[in-house]
Amino acid sequence: MSEDSEPAASDSDESAAADDLTHTDDDGSVQMVDVGDKPDSERRAVAAGTIHLQPATVDAIRTDEIGKGDVLATARIGAIQAVKHTWETIPMCHQIPITNVDCEFSVGDDRIDLTVAVETTGKTGCEMEALEGVTTGLNVVWDMCKAVEKDDDGQYPDTGIEDVRVVEKIKRER
Amino acid sequence: MSEDSEPAASDSDESAAADDLTHTDDDGSVQMVDVGDKPDSERRAVAAGTIHLQPATVDAIRTDEIGKGDVLATARIGAIQAVKHTWETIPMCHQIPITNVDCEFSVGDDRIDLTVAVETTGKTGCEMEALEGVTTGLNVVWDMCKAVEKDDDGQYPDTGIEDVRVVEKIKRER
Amino acid sequence: MSEDSEPAASDSDESAAADDLTHTDDDGSVQMVDVGDKPDSERRAVAAGTIHLQPATVDAIRTDEIGKGDVLATARIGAIQAVKHTWETIPMCHQIPITNVDCEFSVGDDRIDLTVAVETTGKTGCEMEALEGVTTGLNVVWDMCKAVEKDDDGQYPDTGIEDVRVVEKIKRER
Amino acid sequence: MSEDSEPAASDSDESAAADDLTHTDDDGSVQMVDVGDKPDSERRAVAAGTIHLQPATVDAIRTDEIGKGDVLATARIGAIQAVKHTWETIPMCHQIPITNVDCEFSVGDDRIDLTVAVETTGKTGCEMEALEGVTTGLNVVWDMCKAVEKDDDGQYPDTGIEDVRVVEKIKRER
Amino acid sequence: MSEDSEPAASDSDESAAADDLTHTDDDGSVQMVDVGDKPDSERRAVAAGTIHLQPATVDAIRTDEIGKGDVLATARIGAIQAVKHTWETIPMCHQIPITNVDCEFSVGDDRIDLTVAVETTGKTGCEMEALEGVTTGLNVVWDMCKAVEKDDDGQYPDTGIEDVRVVEKIKRER
Amino acid sequence: MSEDSEPAASDSDESAAADDLTHTDDDGSVQMVDVGDKPDSERRAVAAGTIHLQPATVDAIRTDEIGKGDVLATARIGAIQAVKHTWETIPMCHQIPITNVDCEFSVGDDRIDLTVAVETTGKTGCEMEALEGVTTGLNVVWDMCKAVEKDDDGQYPDTGIEDVRVVEKIKRER
């Protein structure tokens, strides 16, 4: 699936009413969506988010004073692994064949933005995979920078994850 | 460890300089922190975050029209499982014995706030566990509400995760 | 695959003799069944089982005095996760794409019955997935009710899991 | 901990009322039990259960015509792994250090009994670990014997798991 | 896919240049290969390796004095499980549907050779799965024989894993 | 535990005879070693191994033409994760608290050597953890270099893992 594919198609087979019903049995209990009758489609979802850090921490990442750039390498691997594990992390998710994961970091003055694109050829969308990639990747950045982000009391007044959202969701019949 | 314990003590054995060095070998490569010489301590970390939803979605959660309240039950279980799996999700985390996890949801007009408190008696802090609990719990809310949050084009213009932060971190020598 | 599908078809491609041989190499050692030449089929398996509890415990589940109904919600999620993890829990199972899981609890006077239906479009049946869902779901009920089922000596004289069986197995060529 | 230890002591720190309360927050929602204040104890739990099979199948297991005895070897390994994974299979279980697992099979005419003993030095009991060992071990037996247990219609009229129970639970202060 | 299939075909769609590029984004950062446009193919990979042991240890394995042959049964199961888990063990691997795993041990005077064949119908090769099966299987042999291989100082002067290689890799369009 | 600790002490509580017996029940079946009576000790194990590659591949790793050095970063993370997962990869291993992992790569003309040191404070040694770190880390190197190591027929005539061994094993009573 090329990235310049047609405008986001309506994911009509997962419309609100239908999904809500299939997610719920007669007792209102949680259930997975039955995807048995859905065709395999080329699907792509892109999620993004931001972690705010102290400028000195971002500088240290840039100049490789924190693991010499390995902050982002570790976060990238953590994000990819999280994408692949979404079916067990999010209880009602199905296991779908991930065909591609693309992680991009953008380093600002006091922030790092992470965009994760996920592609699959399965029977259900992959926005949860992309979201799991983003939140886990940003958590890994936090973990790698804990030592320099902590203040004298061991707290994190300057650190925070913001603006986690789904940027794009596409489905194309094959 | 009671929740009304003393004010957050400085986590001095994980100070910025020391941690940064132990995280890094001579080649600047990623490493786990050596915690072999750290004593077992009572540790507690609390993280929080928010998911923004459409008011109609929050109403549906309140009135049990989406799984009759099971959105939060599922998110709670997803959050607790994420806390326990942090050692494999965050590559450089150690596996520590989690003694308690407490999840609290607060439902607003167009948002749900999730607070996750984690306690351990291990050799290293548990703020990453609390953060993983929050981000995964909020992702589960998103997954459970996908059908009603999506617009006609299958996009999520109103949905977003914000303000993920560490609220409190405490260490008490035993 | 609709539930009112045709009567259970003979699963002839997994007949006793053939399966037994492919499960065994020349030295009689354990092997996975080679499913490379099997077609993808719509398959459904239903398993069921019962946990016996004290009447007072079942009452407490009914009146939400134990977690206000969350016993069954937690068991349901535990069962669904167990279905998805069967490929790693049962050593010789293949990983197959689960398209649907349906859990139903029936609450009696001194017992809870759990029925788990699993559907897949894979190359091999899903009865082990259904059985794993049933036994894990019932174990979760046990775990949630431990405190009230235990006698004064910490033993469980009234608690037991019975009658775990495969209720139905269907295969339909696509 | 020797197996001939003193008679099962009352597990008083997990009495019904207390456990029920700690399992439940103010909203009646599911929570893990807080074990932070519990001492490390030597704990042992034994669970048992039975799988009913056709006499011809049991004969085949005895004479090594099904994998030459590997049915039980595979079930044994599956049971041990299930014991170690209980903290992720049963959502509200804690991860505790398993120090010993002992599996014993007893082969009858039309049945196999499995007894699993688990020992730990942790802050909470290990009966769920023993139960997970038993149900998973018996499910593995089922999986290994599927080919010969199935009738001509692919159903399992003679196969069933029965009498899963906790045989013994002991706690000894160190 | 029969084992006597045509001579190993060139895996041209994963040629060095192309693979190298898709593995690398603009910043030279690690990425999974995008397999979205690759057809499903029948693929087979065979890997092999050797563990050197003391002759007395190999004798004990042969005469069942160490677990009565269970060394190899345990190693076999460990190898099969490792094959199925490769997608999470090797960070950039995709999850592919494993259709067959075949493990063969050859017992020499002071060595055991293990050959693992893996077959899949997926979009990418399975040589990493075969390699993971071999190295894990040999590590399990080591674990099972630790007690008799260790010298009086607790060291392993005679134990070693050698000659781990890919013996064969085949792809056949369906 | 400092690295300059005393010479390797004999691991006498795991001597051949004792370990062999505890590993084996009356029927000669596989069992985990009972470590319930062992004291917590400071333990360290170091394993090493080598992957042979084409000189051009090693050059490409050195000059960052394959992922700009990320081959080793990815292998390092894969090795550390494998160390932490050894308790589930090697069926009879216990889960022990890993306090430190140290990975060192040495890049030769046509080879890369990997040394993995693991430290724990548990009841049993960590040589299997170190071995799993080495074999998985080397497998990750293989995976990252597949594209340039493969010949025109998709085979790996020049690639191989050799000389996997335990370099050092130390136990110190606390």
PDB file of C-alpha atoms in Angstrom, chain F residues 12-158:
ATOM      1  CA  SER F  12      28.599 -26.909  45.370  1.00  0.00           C
ATOM      2  CA  ASP F  13      24.909 -26.777  46.168  1.00  0.00           C
ATOM      3  CA  GLU F  14      24.185 -27.669  42.580  1.00  0.00           C
ATOM      4  CA  SER F  15      26.651 -30.510  42.275  1.00  0.00           C
ATOM      5  CA  ALA F  16      26.091 -33.044  39.556  1.00  0.00           C
ATOM      6  CA  ALA F  17      24.554 -35.771  41.638  1.00  0.00           C
ATOM      7  CA  ALA F  18      22.212 -33.574  43.593  1.00  0.00           C
ATOM      8  CA  ASP F  19      21.025 -31.556  40.620  1.00  0.00           C
ATOM      9  CA  ASP F  20      20.558 -34.625  38.512  1.00  0.00           C
ATOM     10  CA  LEU F  21      18.381 -36.199  41.144  1.00  0.00           C
ATOM     11  CA  THR F  22      16.260 -33.169  41.839  1.00  0.00           C
ATOM     12  CA  HIS F  23      15.808 -32.672  38.106  1.00  0.00           C
ATOM     13  CA  THR F  24      14.315 -36.129  37.898  1.00  0.00           C
ATOM     14  CA  ASP F  25      11.317 -37.621  39.655  1.00  0.00           C
ATOM     15  CA  ASP F  26      10.786 -41.314  40.311  1.00  0.00           C
ATOM     16  CA  ASP F  27       9.716 -41.906  36.739  1.00  0.00           C
ATOM     17  CA  GLY F  28      12.720 -40.139  35.286  1.00  0.00           C
ATOM     18  CA  SER F  29      10.518 -37.289  34.166  1.00  0.00           C
ATOM     19  CA  VAL F  30      11.634 -33.722  33.718  1.00  0.00           C
ATOM     20  CA  GLN F  31      11.220 -31.426  36.690  1.00  0.00           C
ATOM     21  CA  MET F  32      12.456 -28.029  37.744  1.00  0.00           C
ATOM     22  CA  VAL F  33      15.156 -28.068  40.427  1.00  0.00           C
ATOM     23  CA  ASP F  34      13.673 -27.316  43.867  1.00  0.00           C
ATOM     24  CA  VAL F  35      15.444 -24.146  44.961  1.00  0.00           C
ATOM     25  CA  GLY F  36      13.258 -23.475  47.993  1.00  0.00           C
ATOM     26  CA  ASP F  37      16.034 -24.199  50.483  1.00  0.00           C
ATOM     27  CA  LYS F  38      18.785 -22.329  48.645  1.00  0.00           C
ATOM     28  CA  PRO F  39      19.856 -18.963  50.044  1.00  0.00           C
ATOM     29  CA  ASP F  40      19.706 -15.826  47.962  1.00  0.00           C
ATOM     30  CA  SER F  41      23.237 -15.273  46.664  1.00  0.00           C
ATOM     31  CA  GLU F  42      25.002 -12.754  44.510  1.00  0.00           C
ATOM     32  CA  ARG F  43      25.596 -14.598  41.275  1.00  0.00           C
ATOM     33  CA  ARG F  44      27.272 -13.632  38.033  1.00  0.00           C
ATOM     34  CA  ALA F  45      27.670 -15.511  34.776  1.00  0.00           C
ATOM     35  CA  VAL F  46      29.413 -14.446  31.592  1.00  0.00           C
ATOM     36  CA  ALA F  47      28.875 -16.113  28.231  1.00  0.00           C
ATOM     37  CA  ALA F  48      30.403 -15.325  24.849  1.00  0.00           C
ATOM     38  CA  GLY F  49      30.092 -16.298  21.215  1.00  0.00           C
ATOM     39  CA  THR F  50      30.986 -15.291  17.684  1.00  0.00           C
ATOM     40  CA  ILE F  51      29.179 -14.705  14.417  1.00  0.00           C
ATOM     41  CA  HIS F  52      31.183 -15.032  11.210  1.00  0.00           C
ATOM     42  CA  LEU F  53      30.225 -12.623   8.446  1.00  0.00           C
ATOM     43  CA  GLN F  54      31.660 -11.526   5.122  1.00  0.00           C
ATOM     44  CA  PRO F  55      34.317  -8.827   5.482  1.00  0.00           C
ATOM     45  CA  ALA F  56      32.157  -6.520   3.355  1.00  0.00           C
ATOM     46  CA  THR F  57      29.302  -6.953   5.796  1.00  0.00           C
ATOM     47  CA  VAL F  58      31.484  -6.156   8.781  1.00  0.00           C
ATOM     48  CA  ASP F  59      32.774  -3.110   6.921  1.00  0.00           C
ATOM     49  CA  ALA F  60      29.215  -2.007   6.298  1.00  0.00           C
ATOM     50  CA  ILE F  61      28.452  -2.357   9.998  1.00  0.00           C
ATOM     51  CA  ARG F  62      31.560  -0.358  10.878  1.00  0.00           C
ATOM     52  CA  THR F  63      30.865   2.426   8.410  1.00  0.00           C
ATOM     53  CA  ASP F  64      27.192   2.512   9.266  1.00  0.00           C
ATOM     54  CA  GLU F  65      26.064   1.500   5.825  1.00  0.00           C
ATOM     55  CA  ILE F  66      23.738  -1.028   7.376  1.00  0.00           C
ATOM     56  CA  GLY F  67      21.493   1.005   9.564  1.00  0.00           C
ATOM     57  CA  LYS F  68      24.388   3.255  10.658  1.00  0.00           C
ATOM     58  CA  GLY F  69      25.507   1.196  13.615  1.00  0.00           C
ATOM     59  CA  ASP F  70      22.018   0.181  14.584  1.00  0.00           C
ATOM     60  CA  VAL F  71      22.875  -3.475  13.919  1.00  0.00           C
ATOM     61  CA  LEU F  72      24.684  -3.602  17.238  1.00  0.00           C
ATOM     62  CA  ALA F  73      22.145  -1.394  19.038  1.00  0.00           C
ATOM     63  CA  THR F  74      19.335  -3.688  17.946  1.00  0.00           C
ATOM     64  CA  ALA F  75      21.342  -6.798  18.853  1.00  0.00           C
ATOM     65  CA  ARG F  76      22.109  -5.316  22.252  1.00  0.00           C
ATOM     66  CA  ILE F  77      18.442  -4.708  23.000  1.00  0.00           C
ATOM     67  CA  GLY F  78      17.508  -8.142  21.679  1.00  0.00           C
ATOM     68  CA  ALA F  79      20.138  -9.725  23.913  1.00  0.00           C
ATOM     69  CA  ILE F  80      18.955  -7.897  27.022  1.00  0.00           C
ATOM     70  CA  GLN F  81      15.339  -8.839  26.375  1.00  0.00           C
ATOM     71  CA  ALA F  82      16.363 -12.471  25.826  1.00  0.00           C
ATOM     72  CA  VAL F  83      18.163 -12.486  29.180  1.00  0.00           C
ATOM     73  CA  LYS F  84      14.999 -11.295  30.916  1.00  0.00           C
ATOM     74  CA  HIS F  85      12.847 -13.873  29.102  1.00  0.00           C
ATOM     75  CA  THR F  86      15.028 -16.917  29.778  1.00  0.00           C
ATOM     76  CA  TRP F  87      12.599 -18.275  32.401  1.00  0.00           C
ATOM     77  CA  GLU F  88      10.006 -18.813  29.677  1.00  0.00           C
ATOM     78  CA  THR F  89      12.338 -19.747  26.814  1.00  0.00           C
ATOM     79  CA  ILE F  90      14.193 -22.511  28.665  1.00  0.00           C
ATOM     80  CA  PRO F  91      11.400 -24.724  30.023  1.00  0.00           C
ATOM     81  CA  MET F  92      12.991 -25.764  33.324  1.00  0.00           C
ATOM     82  CA  CYS F  93      14.478 -22.380  34.281  1.00  0.00           C
ATOM     83  CA  HIS F  94      13.232 -20.405  37.271  1.00  0.00           C
ATOM     84  CA  GLN F  95      12.385 -16.746  37.103  1.00  0.00           C
ATOM     85  CA  ILE F  96      15.131 -14.901  38.944  1.00  0.00           C
ATOM     86  CA  PRO F  97      15.577 -11.166  39.591  1.00  0.00           C
ATOM     87  CA  ILE F  98      18.140  -9.901  37.060  1.00  0.00           C
ATOM     88  CA  THR F  99      20.007  -6.962  38.589  1.00  0.00           C
ATOM     89  CA  ASN F 100      22.431  -6.212  35.764  1.00  0.00           C
ATOM     90  CA  VAL F 101      23.130  -7.111  32.137  1.00  0.00           C
ATOM     91  CA  ASP F 102      26.249  -5.979  30.330  1.00  0.00           C
ATOM     92  CA  CYS F 103      26.735  -6.612  26.591  1.00  0.00           C
ATOM     93  CA  GLU F 104      30.010  -6.013  24.800  1.00  0.00           C
ATOM     94  CA  PHE F 105      30.639  -6.387  21.083  1.00  0.00           C
ATOM     95  CA  SER F 106      34.070  -6.777  19.544  1.00  0.00           C
ATOM     96  CA  VAL F 107      34.190  -6.241  15.783  1.00  0.00           C
ATOM     97  CA  GLY F 108      36.861  -8.174  13.847  1.00  0.00           C
ATOM     98  CA  ASP F 109      37.600  -8.399  10.146  1.00  0.00           C
ATOM     99  CA  ASP F 110      35.100 -11.100   9.341  1.00  0.00           C
ATOM    100  CA  ARG F 111      33.422 -11.626  12.710  1.00  0.00           C
ATOM    101  CA  ILE F 112      31.679 -10.045  15.621  1.00  0.00           C
ATOM    102  CA  ASP F 113      32.198 -11.371  19.143  1.00  0.00           C
ATOM    103  CA  LEU F 114      29.500 -10.820  21.747  1.00  0.00           C
ATOM    104  CA  THR F 115      30.055 -11.148  25.500  1.00  0.00           C
ATOM    105  CA  VAL F 116      27.052 -10.974  27.830  1.00  0.00           C
ATOM    106  CA  ALA F 117      27.454 -10.702  31.612  1.00  0.00           C
ATOM    107  CA  VAL F 118      24.409 -11.250  33.798  1.00  0.00           C
ATOM    108  CA  GLU F 119      24.069 -10.652  37.535  1.00  0.00           C
ATOM    109  CA  THR F 120      21.303 -11.737  39.890  1.00  0.00           C
ATOM    110  CA  THR F 121      20.641 -12.027  43.583  1.00  0.00           C
ATOM    111  CA  GLY F 122      18.489 -15.133  43.246  1.00  0.00           C
ATOM    112  CA  LYS F 123      18.489 -18.740  44.398  1.00  0.00           C
ATOM    113  CA  THR F 124      19.972 -20.217  41.233  1.00  0.00           C
ATOM    114  CA  GLY F 125      22.677 -19.374  38.729  1.00  0.00           C
ATOM    115  CA  CYS F 126      22.262 -17.222  35.636  1.00  0.00           C
ATOM    116  CA  GLU F 127      24.449 -18.944  33.041  1.00  0.00           C
ATOM    117  CA  MET F 128      21.401 -19.854  30.955  1.00  0.00           C
ATOM    118  CA  GLU F 129      20.411 -16.190  30.950  1.00  0.00           C
ATOM    119  CA  ALA F 130      23.889 -15.238  29.706  1.00  0.00           C
ATOM    120  CA  LEU F 131      23.786 -17.957  27.020  1.00  0.00           C
ATOM    121  CA  GLU F 132      20.343 -16.876  25.846  1.00  0.00           C
ATOM    122  CA  GLY F 133      21.647 -13.309  25.635  1.00  0.00           C
ATOM    123  CA  VAL F 134      24.572 -14.394  23.480  1.00  0.00           C
ATOM    124  CA  THR F 135      22.700 -16.652  21.063  1.00  0.00           C
ATOM    125  CA  THR F 136      19.807 -14.236  20.634  1.00  0.00           C
ATOM    126  CA  GLY F 137      22.109 -11.240  20.235  1.00  0.00           C
ATOM    127  CA  LEU F 138      24.056 -13.054  17.512  1.00  0.00           C
ATOM    128  CA  ASN F 139      20.832 -14.136  15.828  1.00  0.00           C
ATOM    129  CA  VAL F 140      19.732 -10.484  15.773  1.00  0.00           C
ATOM    130  CA  VAL F 141      23.014  -9.540  14.074  1.00  0.00           C
ATOM    131  CA  TRP F 142      22.251 -12.232  11.489  1.00  0.00           C
ATOM    132  CA  ASP F 143      18.732 -10.903  10.981  1.00  0.00           C
ATOM    133  CA  MET F 144      19.931  -7.330  10.515  1.00  0.00           C
ATOM    134  CA  CYS F 145      22.587  -8.401   7.978  1.00  0.00           C
ATOM    135  CA  LYS F 146      20.499 -10.948   6.062  1.00  0.00           C
ATOM    136  CA  ALA F 147      20.229  -8.841   2.946  1.00  0.00           C
ATOM    137  CA  VAL F 148      23.981  -8.428   2.454  1.00  0.00           C
ATOM    138  CA  GLU F 149      25.035 -11.871   3.693  1.00  0.00           C
ATOM    139  CA  LYS F 150      22.747 -13.825   1.332  1.00  0.00           C
ATOM    140  CA  ASP F 151      24.279 -15.043  -1.915  1.00  0.00           C
ATOM    141  CA  ASP F 152      22.498 -14.961  -5.287  1.00  0.00           C
ATOM    142  CA  ASP F 153      20.623 -18.144  -4.436  1.00  0.00           C
ATOM    143  CA  GLY F 154      19.368 -16.771  -1.136  1.00  0.00           C
ATOM    144  CA  GLN F 155      21.731 -18.992   0.879  1.00  0.00           C
ATOM    145  CA  TYR F 156      24.199 -18.057   3.655  1.00  0.00           C
ATOM    146  CA  PRO F 157      27.476 -19.845   2.842  1.00  0.00           C
ATOM    147  CA  ASP F 158      29.606 -17.413   4.845  1.00  0.00           C
TER     148      ASP F 158
END
